[in-house]
Amino acid sequence: SMLDAPIRSEYLMAKKRDVLKIIKAAADSRSIEFSFLRHGAGHDTWRLGTKNIPIPRHAELDGSLTILLFKECEKVFGNDWWR
């Protein structure tokens, strides 16, 4: 039945502001700068240390997109920082 199916990340929605808060807290705890850089058409660009991170301009992000963003941050924070 549907109830027995594993929960798939693409069905889990996260508020973008919550995702940004998680990244900001991780950056602050490591004394790494995380700041807004510029608005783009479909996404905004944020600066994490020396890396630019594109973040979609949606209020809500699906789970698989959130994981992709967190993986992008691994280049600065280290592998699996978000797990």
Short mmCIF file of C-alpha atoms in Angstrom, two decimals:
data_model
loop_
_atom_site.label_atom_id
_atom_site.label_comp_id
_atom_site.label_asym_id
_atom_site.label_seq_id
_atom_site.Cartn_x
_atom_site.Cartn_y
_atom_site.Cartn_z
CA SER A 1 0.00 0.00 0.00
CA MET A 2 0.99 3.66 -0.20
CA LEU A 3 1.68 3.70 3.55
CA ASP A 4 4.38 1.05 3.18
CA ALA A 5 6.25 3.03 0.51
CA PRO A 6 9.45 4.73 1.67
CA ILE A 7 9.24 8.49 2.05
CA ARG A 8 10.94 10.02 -0.96
CA SER A 9 12.87 13.24 -0.57
CA GLU A 10 11.07 14.91 -3.47
CA TYR A 11 7.82 14.78 -1.48
CA LEU A 12 9.32 16.59 1.50
CA MET A 13 9.02 20.35 1.22
CA ALA A 14 11.18 22.83 3.11
CA LYS A 15 10.73 26.55 3.48
CA LYS A 16 13.59 28.36 1.78
CA ARG A 17 14.05 30.64 4.80
CA ASP A 18 14.56 27.55 7.00
CA VAL A 19 17.14 26.12 4.59
CA LEU A 20 18.96 29.48 4.57
CA LYS A 21 18.89 29.55 8.39
CA ILE A 22 20.49 26.09 8.55
CA ILE A 23 23.27 27.12 6.15
CA LYS A 24 23.76 30.44 8.01
CA ALA A 25 24.04 28.68 11.39
CA ALA A 26 26.58 26.21 9.97
CA ALA A 27 28.56 29.10 8.46
CA ASP A 28 28.46 31.16 11.67
CA SER A 29 29.63 28.22 13.79
CA ARG A 30 32.65 27.87 11.47
CA SER A 31 33.28 31.64 11.16
CA ILE A 32 32.54 31.46 7.42
CA GLU A 33 30.72 34.31 5.72
CA PHE A 34 27.30 33.53 4.20
CA SER A 35 25.64 36.48 2.51
CA PHE A 36 23.28 37.46 -0.26
CA LEU A 37 25.08 38.46 -3.45
CA ARG A 38 22.51 39.18 -6.18
CA HIS A 39 19.05 38.49 -7.60
CA GLY A 40 18.90 36.44 -10.79
CA ALA A 41 15.90 35.62 -12.99
CA GLY A 42 15.16 32.16 -11.64
CA HIS A 43 17.53 32.07 -8.70
CA ASP A 44 19.42 34.26 -6.25
CA THR A 45 23.15 33.95 -5.72
CA TRP A 46 24.50 33.66 -2.19
CA ARG A 47 28.17 33.73 -1.22
CA LEU A 48 29.45 31.01 1.11
CA GLY A 49 33.09 31.71 1.95
CA THR A 50 34.67 32.01 -1.51
CA LYS A 51 31.97 29.94 -3.26
CA ASN A 52 28.85 31.23 -5.03
CA ILE A 53 25.73 29.16 -4.32
CA PRO A 54 22.69 29.57 -6.62
CA ILE A 55 19.43 29.25 -4.67
CA PRO A 56 16.08 29.07 -6.50
CA ARG A 57 13.68 31.96 -5.98
CA HIS A 58 10.86 29.78 -4.60
CA ALA A 59 9.40 30.15 -1.11
CA GLU A 60 9.46 26.36 -0.78
CA LEU A 61 12.07 23.89 -1.97
CA ASP A 62 11.47 20.17 -2.42
CA GLY A 63 13.61 17.72 -0.48
CA SER A 64 15.81 16.65 -3.37
CA LEU A 65 16.62 20.29 -4.15
CA THR A 66 17.41 21.00 -0.49
CA ILE A 67 19.83 18.06 -0.48
CA LEU A 68 21.47 19.35 -3.68
CA LEU A 69 21.97 22.74 -2.02
CA PHE A 70 23.43 21.14 1.11
CA LYS A 71 25.76 19.06 -1.09
CA GLU A 72 26.86 22.29 -2.85
CA CYS A 73 27.84 23.61 0.61
CA GLU A 74 29.94 20.48 1.28
CA LYS A 75 32.72 22.07 -0.78
CA VAL A 76 33.03 24.64 2.02
CA PHE A 77 31.72 22.81 5.12
CA GLY A 78 32.99 19.30 4.40
CA ASN A 79 31.17 16.09 3.45
CA ASP A 80 27.86 15.28 5.16
CA TRP A 81 27.95 18.43 7.32
CA TRP A 82 24.15 18.51 7.17
CA ARG A 83 23.44 14.90 8.22
#
